[in-house]
PDB file of C-alpha atoms and ligand atoms in Angstrom:
ATOM      1  CA  MET G   1    -129.153 147.048  99.544  1.00 94.00           C
ATOM      2  CA  LYS G   2    -126.351 146.589  97.028  1.00 97.00           C
ATOM      3  CA  ILE G   3    -124.510 149.871  96.497  1.00 98.00           C
ATOM      4  CA  ALA G   4    -121.889 150.305  93.764  1.00 98.00           C
ATOM      5  CA  ILE G   5    -119.732 153.269  92.894  1.00 98.00           C
ATOM      6  CA  TYR G   6    -118.593 154.256  89.428  1.00 98.00           C
ATOM      7  CA  PRO G   7    -115.604 156.627  89.794  1.00 98.00           C
ATOM      8  CA  GLY G   8    -113.909 158.644  87.114  1.00 98.00           C
ATOM      9  CA  SER G   9    -112.726 162.013  85.891  1.00 98.00           C
ATOM     10  CA  PHE G  10    -115.756 162.452  83.582  1.00 98.00           C
ATOM     11  CA  ASP G  11    -114.119 165.469  81.868  1.00 98.00           C
ATOM     12  CA  PRO G  12    -116.696 165.472  80.235  1.00 97.00           C
ATOM     13  CA  VAL G  13    -119.103 162.516  80.426  1.00 98.00           C
ATOM     14  CA  THR G  14    -119.271 160.661  77.087  1.00 97.00           C
ATOM     15  CA  LEU G  15    -121.709 158.186  75.545  1.00 97.00           C
ATOM     16  CA  GLY G  16    -119.207 155.497  76.552  1.00 97.00           C
ATOM     17  CA  HIS G  17    -119.579 156.469  80.235  1.00 98.00           C
ATOM     18  CA  LEU G  18    -123.377 156.534  79.879  1.00 98.00           C
ATOM     19  CA  ASP G  19    -123.294 153.062  78.360  1.00 97.00           C
ATOM     20  CA  ILE G  20    -121.486 151.785  81.479  1.00 97.00           C
ATOM     21  CA  ILE G  21    -123.840 153.728  83.812  1.00 98.00           C
ATOM     22  CA  ASN G  22    -126.862 152.152  82.107  1.00 98.00           C
ATOM     23  CA  ARG G  23    -125.393 148.655  82.352  1.00 97.00           C
ATOM     24  CA  ALA G  24    -124.254 149.035  85.977  1.00 98.00           C
ATOM     25  CA  SER G  25    -127.517 150.611  87.176  1.00 98.00           C
ATOM     26  CA  ALA G  26    -129.340 147.448  86.110  1.00 97.00           C
ATOM     27  CA  LEU G  27    -127.081 145.330  88.352  1.00 97.00           C
ATOM     28  CA  PHE G  28    -127.220 147.259  91.652  1.00 98.00           C
ATOM     29  CA  ASP G  29    -129.888 148.857  93.868  1.00 98.00           C
ATOM     30  CA  LYS G  30    -127.945 152.119  93.924  1.00 98.00           C
ATOM     31  CA  LEU G  31    -125.137 153.332  91.673  1.00 98.00           C
ATOM     32  CA  ILE G  32    -123.169 156.375  92.822  1.00 98.00           C
ATOM     33  CA  VAL G  33    -121.318 158.037  89.956  1.00 99.00           C
ATOM     34  CA  VAL G  34    -118.512 159.940  91.635  1.00 98.00           C
ATOM     35  CA  VAL G  35    -116.287 162.601  90.096  1.00 98.00           C
ATOM     36  CA  MET G  36    -112.770 162.116  91.472  1.00 98.00           C
ATOM     37  CA  HIS G  37    -109.290 163.516  91.024  1.00 97.00           C
ATOM     38  CA  ASN G  38    -106.832 161.698  88.754  1.00 97.00           C
ATOM     39  CA  VAL G  39    -103.301 162.920  89.567  1.00 95.00           C
ATOM     40  CA  SER G  40    -102.155 162.372  85.997  1.00 94.00           C
ATOM     41  CA  LYS G  41    -104.898 164.517  84.387  1.00 95.00           C
ATOM     42  CA  LYS G  42    -105.569 168.254  84.254  1.00 94.00           C
ATOM     43  CA  PRO G  43    -109.334 168.672  83.810  1.00 96.00           C
ATOM     44  CA  ILE G  44    -110.918 171.359  81.624  1.00 95.00           C
ATOM     45  CA  PHE G  45    -114.297 171.311  83.384  1.00 96.00           C
ATOM     46  CA  SER G  46    -114.739 172.102  87.092  1.00 97.00           C
ATOM     47  CA  VAL G  47    -115.994 169.400  89.447  1.00 98.00           C
ATOM     48  CA  GLU G  48    -119.366 171.220  89.619  1.00 98.00           C
ATOM     49  CA  GLU G  49    -119.663 171.374  85.813  1.00 97.00           C
ATOM     50  CA  ARG G  50    -118.817 167.682  85.509  1.00 98.00           C
ATOM     51  CA  LYS G  51    -121.390 166.784  88.157  1.00 98.00           C
ATOM     52  CA  GLU G  52    -124.027 168.958  86.474  1.00 98.00           C
ATOM     53  CA  PHE G  53    -123.415 167.258  83.086  1.00 98.00           C
ATOM     54  CA  LEU G  54    -123.732 163.873  84.797  1.00 98.00           C
ATOM     55  CA  ARG G  55    -126.924 164.896  86.633  1.00 98.00           C
ATOM     56  CA  ARG G  56    -128.602 166.099  83.464  1.00 97.00           C
ATOM     57  CA  THR G  57    -127.682 163.068  81.388  1.00 98.00           C
ATOM     58  CA  THR G  58    -128.549 160.403  83.992  1.00 98.00           C
ATOM     59  CA  LYS G  59    -131.712 161.857  85.546  1.00 96.00           C
ATOM     60  CA  HIS G  60    -133.899 159.321  83.716  1.00 96.00           C
ATOM     61  CA  ILE G  61    -131.880 156.312  84.995  1.00 97.00           C
ATOM     62  CA  LYS G  62    -133.320 154.691  88.125  1.00 96.00           C
ATOM     63  CA  GLY G  63    -131.084 154.327  91.189  1.00 97.00           C
ATOM     64  CA  VAL G  64    -128.297 156.653  89.987  1.00 98.00           C
ATOM     65  CA  GLU G  65    -126.825 159.372  92.223  1.00 98.00           C
ATOM     66  CA  ILE G  66    -124.083 161.862  91.381  1.00 98.00           C
ATOM     67  CA  ASP G  67    -121.383 162.925  93.832  1.00 98.00           C
ATOM     68  CA  SER G  68    -117.756 164.075  94.033  1.00 98.00           C
ATOM     69  CA  PHE G  69    -114.909 163.255  96.396  1.00 98.00           C
ATOM     70  CA  GLY G  70    -111.396 164.620  96.779  1.00 97.00           C
ATOM     71  CA  GLY G  71    -109.787 161.723  98.650  1.00 98.00           C
ATOM     72  CA  LEU G  72    -109.061 158.054  98.122  1.00 98.00           C
ATOM     73  CA  LEU G  73    -111.549 155.900  96.264  1.00 98.00           C
ATOM     74  CA  ALA G  74    -111.116 153.118  98.845  1.00 98.00           C
ATOM     75  CA  ASP G  75    -112.132 155.542 101.635  1.00 98.00           C
ATOM     76  CA  TYR G  76    -115.090 156.821  99.647  1.00 98.00           C
ATOM     77  CA  ALA G  77    -116.332 153.260  99.084  1.00 98.00           C
ATOM     78  CA  ALA G  78    -116.176 152.615 102.848  1.00 97.00           C
ATOM     79  CA  LYS G  79    -117.946 155.908 103.609  1.00 97.00           C
ATOM     80  CA  GLN G  80    -120.802 154.983 101.264  1.00 98.00           C
ATOM     81  CA  GLY G  81    -121.056 151.352 102.392  1.00 97.00           C
ATOM     82  CA  ALA G  82    -120.445 150.247  98.800  1.00 98.00           C
ATOM     83  CA  CYS G  83    -119.696 146.605  98.040  1.00 96.00           C
ATOM     84  CA  THR G  84    -118.457 147.182  94.491  1.00 98.00           C
ATOM     85  CA  ILE G  85    -116.419 149.585  92.382  1.00 98.00           C
ATOM     86  CA  VAL G  86    -117.509 149.554  88.738  1.00 98.00           C
ATOM     87  CA  LYS G  87    -115.039 150.376  85.960  1.00 97.00           C
ATOM     88  CA  GLY G  88    -115.494 150.273  82.211  1.00 96.00           C
ATOM     89  CA  LEU G  89    -113.036 148.383  80.043  1.00 94.00           C
ATOM     90  CA  ARG G  90    -112.625 149.372  76.428  1.00 90.00           C
ATOM     91  CA  ALA G  91    -109.560 147.754  74.937  1.00 84.00           C
ATOM     92  CA  VAL G  92    -106.741 145.541  76.183  1.00 84.00           C
ATOM     93  CA  SER G  93    -104.702 148.724  76.618  1.00 83.00           C
ATOM     94  CA  ASP G  94    -106.946 149.730  79.560  1.00 88.00           C
ATOM     95  CA  PHE G  95    -106.288 146.499  81.369  1.00 91.00           C
ATOM     96  CA  GLU G  96    -102.877 147.000  82.950  1.00 92.00           C
ATOM     97  CA  TYR G  97    -103.722 150.368  84.493  1.00 93.00           C
ATOM     98  CA  GLU G  98    -107.136 149.173  85.684  1.00 95.00           C
ATOM     99  CA  PHE G  99    -105.682 145.939  87.080  1.00 95.00           C
ATOM    100  CA  GLN G 100    -103.136 147.918  89.095  1.00 96.00           C
ATOM    101  CA  MET G 101    -105.813 150.267  90.456  1.00 97.00           C
ATOM    102  CA  ALA G 102    -108.177 147.403  91.332  1.00 98.00           C
ATOM    103  CA  LEU G 103    -105.494 145.572  93.329  1.00 98.00           C
ATOM    104  CA  THR G 104    -104.370 148.774  95.071  1.00 98.00           C
ATOM    105  CA  ASN G 105    -107.950 149.574  96.036  1.00 98.00           C
ATOM    106  CA  ARG G 106    -108.442 146.033  97.344  1.00 97.00           C
ATOM    107  CA  LYS G 107    -105.300 146.396  99.483  1.00 98.00           C
ATOM    108  CA  LEU G 108    -106.595 149.722 100.849  1.00 98.00           C
ATOM    109  CA  ASN G 109    -110.129 148.420 101.414  1.00 97.00           C
ATOM    110  CA  PRO G 110    -110.471 144.600 101.344  1.00 97.00           C
ATOM    111  CA  GLU G 111    -114.264 144.907 101.779  1.00 96.00           C
ATOM    112  CA  VAL G 112    -114.751 146.210  98.247  1.00 97.00           C
ATOM    113  CA  ASP G 113    -114.301 144.418  94.931  1.00 97.00           C
ATOM    114  CA  THR G 114    -113.833 145.992  91.522  1.00 98.00           C
ATOM    115  CA  VAL G 115    -115.921 144.657  88.642  1.00 97.00           C
ATOM    116  CA  PHE G 116    -115.240 145.497  85.014  1.00 97.00           C
ATOM    117  CA  LEU G 117    -118.016 145.995  82.502  1.00 96.00           C
ATOM    118  CA  MET G 118    -117.264 145.807  78.801  1.00 94.00           C
ATOM    119  CA  THR G 119    -118.327 148.874  76.902  1.00 92.00           C
ATOM    120  CA  SER G 120    -120.390 148.529  73.702  1.00 93.00           C
ATOM    121  CA  ALA G 121    -118.228 147.859  70.664  1.00 92.00           C
ATOM    122  CA  GLU G 122    -119.293 151.212  69.168  1.00 93.00           C
ATOM    123  CA  TYR G 123    -117.610 153.084  72.069  1.00 93.00           C
ATOM    124  CA  MET G 124    -114.448 150.983  72.301  1.00 91.00           C
ATOM    125  CA  TYR G 125    -112.224 153.750  70.984  1.00 91.00           C
ATOM    126  CA  LEU G 126    -113.945 156.661  72.732  1.00 94.00           C
ATOM    127  CA  SER G 127    -112.376 158.795  75.477  1.00 95.00           C
ATOM    128  CA  SER G 128    -113.004 162.228  77.014  1.00 96.00           C
ATOM    129  CA  SER G 129    -109.550 163.349  75.805  1.00 95.00           C
ATOM    130  CA  MET G 130    -110.498 162.445  72.231  1.00 95.00           C
ATOM    131  CA  VAL G 131    -113.772 164.375  72.535  1.00 96.00           C
ATOM    132  CA  LYS G 132    -111.945 167.482  73.813  1.00 95.00           C
ATOM    133  CA  ASP G 133    -109.391 167.302  71.022  1.00 95.00           C
ATOM    134  CA  ILE G 134    -112.039 166.905  68.313  1.00 96.00           C
ATOM    135  CA  ALA G 135    -114.173 169.758  69.712  1.00 95.00           C
ATOM    136  CA  LEU G 136    -111.147 172.047  70.079  1.00 94.00           C
ATOM    137  CA  HIS G 137    -110.235 171.534  66.433  1.00 94.00           C
ATOM    138  CA  GLY G 138    -113.727 172.192  65.124  1.00 93.00           C
ATOM    139  CA  GLY G 139    -114.799 168.580  64.587  1.00 95.00           C
ATOM    140  CA  ASN G 140    -118.204 167.004  65.129  1.00 95.00           C
ATOM    141  CA  VAL G 141    -118.679 165.308  68.522  1.00 96.00           C
ATOM    142  CA  ALA G 142    -122.399 164.530  68.121  1.00 96.00           C
ATOM    143  CA  ASP G 143    -121.754 160.778  68.047  1.00 95.00           C
ATOM    144  CA  PHE G 144    -119.617 160.869  71.184  1.00 96.00           C
ATOM    145  CA  VAL G 145    -121.368 163.002  73.819  1.00 97.00           C
ATOM    146  CA  PRO G 146    -124.977 163.173  75.068  1.00 96.00           C
ATOM    147  CA  ALA G 147    -127.102 165.480  72.864  1.00 96.00           C
ATOM    148  CA  GLU G 148    -128.362 167.564  75.825  1.00 94.00           C
ATOM    149  CA  ILE G 149    -124.849 168.798  76.722  1.00 95.00           C
ATOM    150  CA  GLU G 150    -123.153 168.796  73.297  1.00 96.00           C
ATOM    151  CA  SER G 151    -123.415 172.530  72.512  1.00 95.00           C
ATOM    152  CA  GLU G 152    -122.246 173.543  75.999  1.00 94.00           C
ATOM    153  CA  ILE G 153    -119.246 171.254  75.804  1.00 94.00           C
ATOM    154  CA  ILE G 154    -118.245 172.595  72.390  1.00 94.00           C
ATOM    155  CA  ALA G 155    -118.682 176.252  73.400  1.00 93.00           C
ATOM    156  CA  ARG G 156    -116.693 175.811  76.588  1.00 91.00           C
ATOM    157  CA  ILE G 157    -113.840 173.843  75.009  1.00 91.00           C
ATOM    158  CA  ARG G 158    -113.471 176.275  72.101  1.00 88.00           C
ATOM    159  CA  LYS G 159    -113.478 179.226  74.536  1.00 86.00           C
ATOM    160  CA  ASP G 160    -111.052 177.883  77.148  1.00 78.00           C
ATOM    161  CA  GLY G 161    -109.625 174.610  75.819  1.00 68.00           C
TER     162      GLY G 161
HETATM  163  O1  LIG I 201    -111.634 158.397  84.548  1.00 59.92           O
HETATM  164  P1  LIG I 201    -110.258 158.127  85.123  1.00 59.92           P
HETATM  165  O2  LIG I 201    -109.404 159.377  85.096  1.00 59.92           O
HETATM  166  O3  LIG I 201    -109.573 156.961  84.473  1.00 59.92           O
HETATM  167  O4  LIG I 201    -110.506 157.716  86.669  1.00 59.92           O
HETATM  168  C1  LIG I 201    -109.417 157.469  87.523  1.00 59.92           C
HETATM  169  C2  LIG I 201    -109.832 157.685  88.986  1.00 59.92           C
HETATM  170  C3  LIG I 201    -110.317 159.123  89.186  1.00 59.92           C
HETATM  171  C4  LIG I 201    -110.940 156.720  89.349  1.00 59.92           C
HETATM  172  C5  LIG I 201    -108.558 157.401  89.886  1.00 59.92           C
HETATM  173  O5  LIG I 201    -107.528 158.263  89.529  1.00 59.92           O
HETATM  174  C6  LIG I 201    -108.888 157.519  91.375  1.00 59.92           C
HETATM  175  O6  LIG I 201    -109.404 156.582  91.952  1.00 59.92           O
HETATM  176  N1  LIG I 201    -108.589 158.688  91.981  1.00 59.92           N
HETATM  177  C7  LIG I 201    -108.854 158.921  93.401  1.00 59.92           C
HETATM  178  C8  LIG I 201    -107.580 158.814  94.257  1.00 59.92           C
HETATM  179  C9  LIG I 201    -107.256 157.362  94.566  1.00 59.92           C
HETATM  180  O7  LIG I 201    -108.007 156.643  95.202  1.00 59.92           O
HETATM  181  N2  LIG I 201    -106.083 156.927  94.068  1.00 59.92           N
HETATM  182  C10 LIG I 201    -105.637 155.553  94.213  1.00 59.92           C
HETATM  183  C11 LIG I 201    -106.298 154.665  93.175  1.00 59.92           C
HETATM  184  S1  LIG I 201    -105.358 153.278  92.881  1.00 59.92           S
END
């Protein structure tokens, strides 16, 4: 059984993330989408909220599970028996940071490889930070986030963001 993990902050999940989840789920028997902590980010949504958004928007995709973990990605991969870490690449600007993380994770857990999937061209520019900024300033995020969680995201960001 080929198990892959797709880690991220997912604060909140965007159509760009879902594009990668759809692509990756077709390549592995099981894909675990795991909400993790990024030391350089201060999330707006709680881990439970982020997991709930992911659950609702991926429930129709076969082989996808949602989880969270507070430790190292390399340890989580070992715990789950995963052979692969999946990351999405948007633009060249993502590369350096992702390259550094992939090599660090390989050093920490040589059993696991990172594979990069290219996002659809229509989501190349999209990020959760952009979505939060647009929603906070009253803009339309309908083209960026899944329809089933759009109103909740907007309400929450405008209340607390
Ligand atoms: O969506 P993001 O914020 O780009 O995802 C980054 C994330 C959460 C995958 C990364 O920060 C991470 O792996 N955090 C867990 C702690 C860890 O393993 N750090 C070392 C990675 S090199």
